[in-house]
């Protein structure tokens, strides 16, 4: 006797609000819902206008993005020393010439710049940047932000804010104005990874800390975090961790993580974002472009999620080899939320693999993507690429479901896309539906 699959033979009551979408129409329905659903971008390096020059935008910043700098050095005889001695304009001209004129811009990051130029109806094959520069120079930032967010289909970006950054901290202390579409994050790398170089800044501000983070240092760090929580109202706390990071381990960073950061996150009801797998400065001559990737021992996640069950961990991993383990750990611990296809993962070939295995193992209980945008207009191509990559993946998941006995309505598709790109973040970060 042929096994019957669940629901086979029984007619599922029509879902309210819409009919079952025919299999042949699934791709179009998913595409339309993805385009129509404003996305919450949960990790960027963007800044709202009140941070002035910290907020990067325009063609010269787009071209001198560290992803493109790394590619430039492979297609030009210019050495990093020679390049970094140039002005920003000269650097952008050099990158445009090498990657967009002398070669075809088919890499993910180069194609992204082409997509931005096209979005503003600027020429995408000019020999120079005169017309593009003239366009961006005539934009007023607030209007430009609204236009960029509209094209990108995003409602909110979450920033990366470092209370120990000498340029950024004064902006907060001088009362940086909150912006409804830019929410803050309390970034902790200088505390958890570079304490030796930064503890004296806290001490100078009156926090009773010492070089060994001994005695009441952890309590003082907690007070520091509470004070900055009041200033920033962050969505979460965050740290980027090398591939060699492990927990537990007798390290100063782990001591502060367990005794200061995680208790503060519990007290303030904030997730902690762990971005794991950087091999810092594999080639320091490339500066921001010099970081590489390494596979981490993700048993650290098992240990953290089990040891701190009342903490919520937002996790992105940089090694392709770690992605599958991250999905398995997310199945074991509901206080673990995988997010994004980070950095070297944010390429369609890998985004497809990661997203398919996440859907297969986690359903819609994960956050598929973040942009990591450092330059405002990058959200345009990073989110159009995400929608382009996800539409076939999600519609294929629905096709398989239909073949196995259950159709979906447009309401089902809207509910799923909203969960993936909004309410998973909203519920974890108390965004209150922004
Ligand atoms: O630690 C991070 O937030 C990383 O995303 C950055 O350090 C990295 O340079 C980046 O921008 C990757 O996209
Ligand atoms: Zn980042």
Coordinates of C-alpha atoms and ligand atoms in Angstrom, one line a residue:
X1 CA 0.0 0.0 0.0
X2 CA 1.5 3.4 -1.0
X3 CA 2.4 5.5 2.0
X4 CA 0.1 8.5 2.2
X5 CA 1.7 11.8 2.9
X6 CA 0.2 14.1 5.5
X7 CA -2.8 16.2 4.1
X8 CA -2.9 14.0 1.0
X9 CA -6.4 13.6 -0.2
X10 CA -7.9 16.1 2.3
X11 CA -8.8 19.5 0.9
X12 CA -7.1 22.1 3.0
X13 CA -9.7 24.9 3.7
X14 CA -8.8 27.9 1.5
X15 CA -6.7 30.2 3.6
X16 CA -8.5 33.5 4.3
X17 CA -7.5 36.4 2.2
X18 CA -6.1 34.6 -0.8
X19 CA -6.3 31.5 -3.0
X20 CA -3.6 28.8 -3.1
X21 CA -0.9 30.1 -5.5
X22 CA -0.5 27.9 -8.6
X23 CA 3.0 26.3 -8.8
X24 CA 3.7 28.2 -12.0
X25 CA 2.9 31.5 -10.3
X26 CA 5.0 30.9 -7.2
X27 CA 8.2 32.5 -8.4
X28 CA 6.4 35.7 -9.4
X29 CA 4.4 35.8 -6.2
X30 CA 7.5 35.4 -4.1
X31 CA 9.3 38.1 -6.1
X32 CA 6.4 40.5 -5.7
X33 CA 6.2 39.9 -1.9
X34 CA 10.0 40.3 -1.5
X35 CA 9.9 43.6 -3.4
X36 CA 6.8 44.9 -1.4
X37 CA 8.2 44.0 2.0
X38 CA 10.4 46.7 3.6
X39 CA 13.4 45.0 5.2
X40 CA 15.1 45.7 8.5
X41 CA 18.9 45.7 7.9
X42 CA 20.2 44.4 11.2
X43 CA 23.9 45.0 10.7
X44 CA 25.6 47.9 8.9
X45 CA 28.4 50.4 9.4
X46 CA 26.2 53.3 8.3
X47 CA 25.7 56.4 10.4
X48 CA 22.7 58.8 10.6
X49 CA 23.3 62.4 9.4
X50 CA 24.1 63.8 12.9
X51 CA 27.4 61.8 12.8
X52 CA 28.6 64.0 10.0
X53 CA 31.7 62.7 8.1
X54 CA 31.4 59.3 9.8
X55 CA 28.6 58.6 7.5
X56 CA 30.0 57.6 4.1
X57 CA 28.2 58.1 0.8
X58 CA 28.8 59.0 -2.9
X59 CA 30.8 57.5 -5.7
X60 CA 34.3 58.0 -4.2
X61 CA 33.4 56.2 -1.0
X62 CA 31.6 53.5 -3.1
X63 CA 34.8 52.9 -5.1
X64 CA 37.2 52.9 -2.2
X65 CA 35.2 50.3 -0.3
X66 CA 37.7 47.8 1.2
X67 CA 36.2 44.9 -0.8
X68 CA 37.2 46.8 -4.0
X69 CA 40.6 47.8 -2.7
X70 CA 41.4 44.1 -2.2
X71 CA 40.4 43.5 -5.8
X72 CA 42.2 46.6 -7.1
X73 CA 45.6 45.3 -5.8
X74 CA 45.1 42.2 -7.9
X75 CA 44.5 44.2 -11.1
X76 CA 47.0 47.1 -10.8
X77 CA 50.7 47.4 -10.3
X78 CA 50.0 50.1 -7.7
X79 CA 51.3 48.9 -4.3
X80 CA 49.3 49.4 -1.1
X81 CA 51.9 52.0 0.1
X82 CA 51.5 54.0 -3.2
X83 CA 47.7 53.6 -3.1
X84 CA 47.2 54.8 0.5
X85 CA 49.4 57.8 -0.2
X86 CA 46.9 59.0 -2.8
X87 CA 43.9 61.3 -2.1
X88 CA 40.4 59.7 -1.9
X89 CA 39.6 61.1 -5.4
X90 CA 42.8 59.7 -6.8
X91 CA 42.2 56.3 -5.2
X92 CA 38.6 56.2 -6.7
X93 CA 40.0 57.2 -10.1
X94 CA 42.6 54.4 -9.9
X95 CA 40.0 51.8 -8.9
X96 CA 37.6 52.9 -11.5
X97 CA 40.3 52.6 -14.2
X98 CA 41.6 49.2 -13.1
X99 CA 38.4 47.4 -12.3
X100 CA 35.8 49.2 -14.5
X101 CA 37.7 50.4 -17.6
X102 CA 40.7 48.2 -18.1
X103 CA 38.7 45.1 -16.9
X104 CA 35.0 44.1 -16.8
X105 CA 33.3 44.7 -13.4
X106 CA 31.9 41.2 -13.0
X107 CA 32.9 40.7 -9.4
X108 CA 30.1 41.0 -6.8
X109 CA 31.4 44.2 -5.4
X110 CA 32.3 45.8 -8.7
X111 CA 28.9 44.9 -10.2
X112 CA 27.3 46.5 -7.2
X113 CA 28.7 49.9 -8.1
X114 CA 27.4 49.5 -11.6
X115 CA 23.9 48.7 -10.1
X116 CA 24.0 51.9 -8.0
X117 CA 25.0 54.0 -11.0
X118 CA 22.1 52.5 -12.9
X119 CA 19.7 53.1 -10.1
X120 CA 20.4 56.8 -10.4
X121 CA 20.4 56.7 -14.2
X122 CA 24.1 57.5 -14.4
X123 CA 26.4 56.2 -17.1
X124 CA 27.8 52.8 -16.1
X125 CA 30.6 52.6 -18.6
X126 CA 32.2 56.1 -18.5
X127 CA 36.0 56.4 -18.8
X128 CA 36.0 58.8 -15.8
X129 CA 33.8 59.7 -12.8
X130 CA 33.0 63.4 -13.7
X131 CA 29.3 62.9 -14.2
X132 CA 28.9 60.6 -11.2
X133 CA 30.7 63.0 -9.0
X134 CA 28.6 65.9 -10.2
X135 CA 25.4 64.0 -9.4
X136 CA 26.4 63.0 -5.9
X137 CA 27.7 66.4 -5.1
X138 CA 24.3 68.0 -5.8
X139 CA 22.4 65.6 -3.4
X140 CA 21.1 66.8 0.0
X141 CA 21.9 64.0 2.4
X142 CA 18.5 63.6 4.2
X143 CA 16.6 63.5 0.8
X144 CA 19.3 61.2 -0.6
X145 CA 18.9 58.8 2.3
X146 CA 15.1 58.6 1.8
X147 CA 15.6 58.0 -1.9
X148 CA 18.3 55.3 -1.3
X149 CA 16.1 53.5 1.4
X150 CA 13.2 53.7 -1.0
X151 CA 15.1 52.1 -3.9
X152 CA 16.7 49.5 -1.6
X153 CA 13.3 48.6 0.0
X154 CA 14.5 49.0 3.6
X155 CA 12.7 50.7 6.5
X156 CA 15.5 50.7 9.0
X157 CA 19.2 50.2 9.3
X158 CA 21.1 49.2 12.5
X159 CA 24.4 50.9 12.9
X160 CA 27.7 49.8 14.6
X161 CA 28.6 52.2 17.4
X162 CA 31.8 52.1 19.3
X163 CA 31.7 54.1 22.6
X164 CA 35.5 54.0 22.6
X165 CA 36.0 55.4 19.1
X166 CA 37.7 58.8 19.5
X167 CA 35.8 60.2 16.6
X168 CA 32.4 58.7 17.4
X169 CA 32.2 59.0 21.2
X170 CA 32.2 62.9 21.1
X171 CA 29.2 62.8 18.8
X172 CA 27.2 60.8 21.4
X173 CA 28.4 62.9 24.3
X174 CA 27.4 66.1 22.4
X175 CA 23.9 64.6 22.0
X176 CA 23.8 63.0 18.5
X177 CA 20.1 63.3 17.5
X178 CA 18.2 60.0 17.2
X179 CA 17.0 59.2 13.7
X180 CA 14.0 57.0 13.3
X181 CA 15.6 54.9 10.5
X182 CA 19.0 54.5 12.1
X183 CA 19.2 52.4 15.3
X184 CA 22.3 51.9 17.4
X185 CA 24.3 48.9 18.5
X186 CA 26.9 48.9 21.3
X187 CA 30.0 47.4 19.8
X188 CA 32.4 45.8 22.3
X189 CA 35.6 44.8 20.4
X190 CA 37.8 47.3 22.2
X191 CA 36.6 45.9 25.6
X192 CA 36.4 42.2 24.9
X193 CA 39.4 41.9 22.5
X194 CA 41.6 44.9 23.0
X195 CA 41.3 45.7 26.7
X196 CA 45.1 46.3 27.1
X197 CA 44.9 49.2 24.7
X198 CA 41.7 50.7 25.9
X199 CA 41.1 50.1 29.6
X200 CA 42.7 53.4 30.5
X201 CA 40.0 55.3 28.6
X202 CA 37.4 53.9 30.9
X203 CA 39.6 54.6 33.9
X204 CA 40.0 58.2 32.8
X205 CA 36.3 58.5 32.6
X206 CA 36.0 57.4 36.3
X207 CA 35.3 53.7 35.9
X208 CA 37.3 51.7 38.5
X209 CA 39.0 49.3 36.1
X210 CA 42.6 48.1 35.9
X211 CA 44.9 46.4 33.3
X212 CA 44.0 42.9 34.5
X213 CA 40.3 43.6 34.7
X214 CA 40.5 42.4 38.3
X215 CA 38.6 43.2 41.4
X216 CA 35.6 45.4 40.7
X217 CA 36.6 46.0 37.1
X218 CA 33.7 43.8 35.8
X219 CA 31.2 45.7 37.8
X220 CA 32.7 49.0 36.5
X221 CA 32.4 47.7 32.9
X222 CA 28.7 46.9 33.6
X223 CA 28.2 50.5 34.7
X224 CA 30.0 51.7 31.6
X225 CA 27.6 49.6 29.5
X226 CA 24.5 50.8 31.4
X227 CA 25.7 54.4 30.9
X228 CA 26.1 53.9 27.1
X229 CA 22.8 52.0 27.0
X230 CA 21.1 55.2 28.2
X231 CA 22.9 57.3 25.6
X232 CA 22.5 55.0 22.6
X233 CA 19.4 52.9 23.3
X234 CA 21.1 50.0 21.3
X235 CA 19.2 47.2 19.6
X236 CA 21.9 44.7 20.8
X237 CA 25.5 44.5 21.9
X238 CA 28.0 43.1 19.4
X239 CA 31.5 41.8 19.0
X240 CA 33.5 40.4 16.1
X241 CA 35.6 37.4 17.2
X242 CA 38.6 35.7 15.6
X243 CA 38.5 32.1 14.4
X244 CA 40.6 31.2 17.4
X245 CA 38.1 32.4 19.9
X246 CA 36.7 29.8 22.3
X247 CA 34.5 29.6 25.4
X248 CA 35.3 28.6 28.1
X249 CA 38.9 29.7 28.3
X250 CA 40.8 31.5 31.0
X251 CA 41.1 34.8 29.2
X252 CA 40.5 38.4 30.2
X253 CA 38.0 38.8 27.4
X254 CA 36.0 35.8 28.5
X255 CA 36.0 37.0 32.1
X256 CA 34.5 40.3 31.0
X257 CA 32.1 38.5 28.6
X258 CA 30.8 36.3 31.4
X259 CA 30.9 38.8 34.3
X260 CA 30.0 42.1 32.6
X261 CA 28.6 41.8 29.1
X262 CA 26.3 38.9 29.4
X263 CA 24.8 40.0 32.7
X264 CA 24.2 43.4 31.3
X265 CA 22.5 42.0 28.2
X266 CA 20.2 40.0 30.5
X267 CA 19.5 43.0 32.7
X268 CA 18.8 45.2 29.7
X269 CA 17.0 42.5 27.7
X270 CA 19.4 42.8 24.8
X271 CA 20.8 40.1 22.5
X272 CA 24.5 39.8 22.1
X273 CA 25.7 39.5 18.5
X274 CA 28.7 37.3 17.9
X275 CA 30.4 37.5 14.5
X276 CA 32.9 34.7 14.5
X277 CA 35.7 33.7 12.2
X278 CA 37.8 36.6 11.2
X279 CA 41.6 36.1 10.8
X280 CA 42.5 39.7 11.6
X281 CA 45.0 41.5 9.4
X282 CA 46.3 38.5 7.4
X283 CA 47.9 41.2 5.3
X284 CA 48.2 44.4 7.4
X285 CA 49.4 46.4 4.4
X286 CA 45.9 46.3 3.0
X287 CA 44.5 47.9 6.2
X288 CA 40.7 47.3 6.4
X289 CA 41.0 45.0 3.4
X290 CA 43.6 42.9 5.2
X291 CA 41.3 40.7 7.2
X292 CA 40.9 37.0 6.1
X293 CA 38.8 34.1 7.3
X294 CA 39.3 31.0 9.4
X295 CA 37.1 28.1 10.6
X296 CA 36.1 28.4 14.2
X297 CA 35.4 25.7 16.8
X298 CA 31.7 26.2 17.1
X299 CA 31.5 24.1 20.3
X300 CA 31.9 27.6 21.8
X301 CA 28.3 28.3 20.8
X302 CA 27.1 25.1 22.4
X303 CA 28.9 26.1 25.6
X304 CA 27.7 29.7 25.6
X305 CA 24.0 28.8 24.8
X306 CA 24.0 26.1 27.4
X307 CA 25.8 28.1 30.1
X308 CA 23.8 31.3 29.5
X309 CA 20.3 30.1 28.7
X310 CA 18.7 33.4 29.6
X311 CA 20.9 35.3 27.0
X312 CA 20.0 35.6 23.4
X313 CA 22.8 35.1 20.9
X314 CA 22.6 36.6 17.4
X315 CA 25.3 34.7 15.4
X316 CA 27.0 35.1 12.1
X317 CA 30.0 33.0 11.1
X318 CA 32.5 33.9 8.4
X319 CA 33.7 30.5 7.3
X320 CA 31.7 28.6 4.8
X321 CA 32.6 25.4 6.6
X322 CA 31.0 26.7 9.8
X323 CA 27.6 27.5 8.2
X324 CA 26.1 24.0 8.5
X325 CA 27.2 23.6 12.1
X326 CA 25.6 26.9 12.9
X327 CA 22.3 25.6 11.6
X328 CA 22.6 22.4 13.6
X329 CA 23.3 24.4 16.8
X330 CA 20.3 26.7 16.1
X331 CA 18.2 23.5 16.1
X332 CA 19.6 22.7 19.5
X333 CA 19.3 26.1 21.2
X334 CA 16.3 28.5 20.6
X335 CA 18.4 31.3 22.2
X336 CA 20.6 31.2 19.1
X337 CA 19.5 33.2 16.1
X338 CA 21.6 32.7 12.9
X339 CA 21.8 35.8 10.8
X340 CA 23.2 37.0 7.5
X341 CA 25.7 35.8 4.9
X342 CA 28.6 37.8 6.3
X343 CA 31.3 39.5 4.2
X344 CA 33.1 36.8 2.2
X345 CA 29.8 34.8 2.4
X346 CA 27.8 37.5 0.7
X347 CA 28.2 36.2 -2.8
X348 CA 25.2 34.6 -4.6
X349 CA 26.9 31.2 -5.0
X350 CA 27.4 30.9 -1.2
X351 CA 24.2 32.8 -0.2
X352 CA 22.2 30.2 -2.1
X353 CA 23.9 27.3 -0.3
X354 CA 23.6 28.9 3.1
X355 CA 20.0 30.0 2.7
X356 CA 18.8 26.6 1.3
X357 CA 20.3 24.7 4.2
X358 CA 18.8 27.2 6.7
X359 CA 15.3 26.8 5.2
X360 CA 15.7 23.0 5.1
X361 CA 16.8 22.8 8.8
X362 CA 15.2 25.9 10.4
X363 CA 12.1 26.8 8.3
X364 CA 11.7 30.5 8.7
X365 CA 13.3 30.8 12.1
X366 CA 16.4 32.7 11.1
X367 CA 17.4 36.1 9.7
X368 CA 18.7 35.5 6.1
X369 CA 20.7 38.6 5.5
X370 CA 22.2 41.9 6.6
X371 CA 24.0 44.2 4.3
X372 CA 27.1 45.1 6.3
X373 CA 27.0 48.3 4.2
X374 CA 29.7 50.8 5.0
X375 CA 28.6 53.3 2.3
X376 CA 25.0 54.4 2.1
X377 CA 24.2 53.5 -1.5
X378 CA 25.6 49.9 -1.1
X379 CA 22.2 48.9 0.4
X380 CA 20.7 49.3 -3.1
X381 CA 22.7 46.5 -4.6
X382 CA 23.1 44.4 -1.5
X383 CA 19.4 44.1 -1.0
X384 CA 18.5 43.8 -4.7
X385 CA 21.0 40.9 -4.9
X386 CA 19.5 39.3 -1.8
X387 CA 16.0 39.5 -3.3
X388 CA 17.3 38.2 -6.6
X389 CA 19.0 35.2 -4.9
X390 CA 16.2 34.4 -2.5
X391 CA 13.2 34.5 -4.9
X392 CA 14.1 31.2 -6.6
X393 CA 15.1 29.5 -3.3
X394 CA 11.9 30.4 -1.4
X395 CA 9.6 29.6 -4.4
X396 CA 11.4 26.3 -4.8
X397 CA 10.7 25.5 -1.1
X398 CA 7.0 26.2 -1.8
X399 CA 7.1 24.1 -5.0
X400 CA 8.4 21.1 -3.1
X401 CA 5.8 21.7 -0.3
X402 CA 3.0 21.7 -3.0
X403 CA 4.4 18.6 -4.6
X404 CA 4.3 16.9 -1.2
X405 CA 0.7 17.9 -0.5
X406 CA 0.3 21.4 0.7
X407 CA -0.1 24.6 -1.4
X408 CA 0.6 28.1 -0.1
X409 CA -1.4 31.3 -0.4
X410 CA 0.0 34.7 -0.9
X411 CA -0.8 35.4 2.7
X412 CA 1.4 32.5 3.7
X413 CA 4.2 33.9 1.6
X414 CA 3.8 37.4 3.1
X415 CA 3.8 35.9 6.6
X416 CA 7.0 34.0 5.9
X417 CA 8.9 36.9 4.2
X418 CA 7.8 39.2 7.0
X419 CA 9.1 36.8 9.6
X420 CA 12.4 36.3 7.8
X421 CA 13.1 40.0 7.1
X422 CA 11.3 41.8 9.9
X423 CA 9.6 40.0 12.8
X424 CA 12.5 37.6 13.7
X425 CA 14.6 40.8 14.2
X426 CA 11.7 42.7 15.7
X427 CA 10.9 40.1 18.4
X428 CA 14.6 39.6 19.3
X429 CA 15.5 43.3 19.5
X430 CA 12.2 44.8 20.6
X431 CA 12.1 47.1 17.6
X432 CA 8.4 47.6 18.2
X433 CA 7.5 47.1 14.5
X434 CA 9.7 49.8 13.1
Ligands
LIG1 O1 33.3 43.2 12.3 C1 32.5 43.6 11.4 O2 31.4 44.3 11.6 C2 32.8 43.3 9.9 O3 31.6 43.3 9.2 C3 33.7 44.4 9.4 O4 34.8 44.5 10.2 C4 34.2 44.1 8.0 O5 35.3 45.0 7.7 C5 33.1 44.4 7.0 O6 32.7 45.5 6.7 C6 32.6 43.2 6.3 O7 31.6 43.3 5.5
LIG2 ZN1 30.2 44.5 9.9

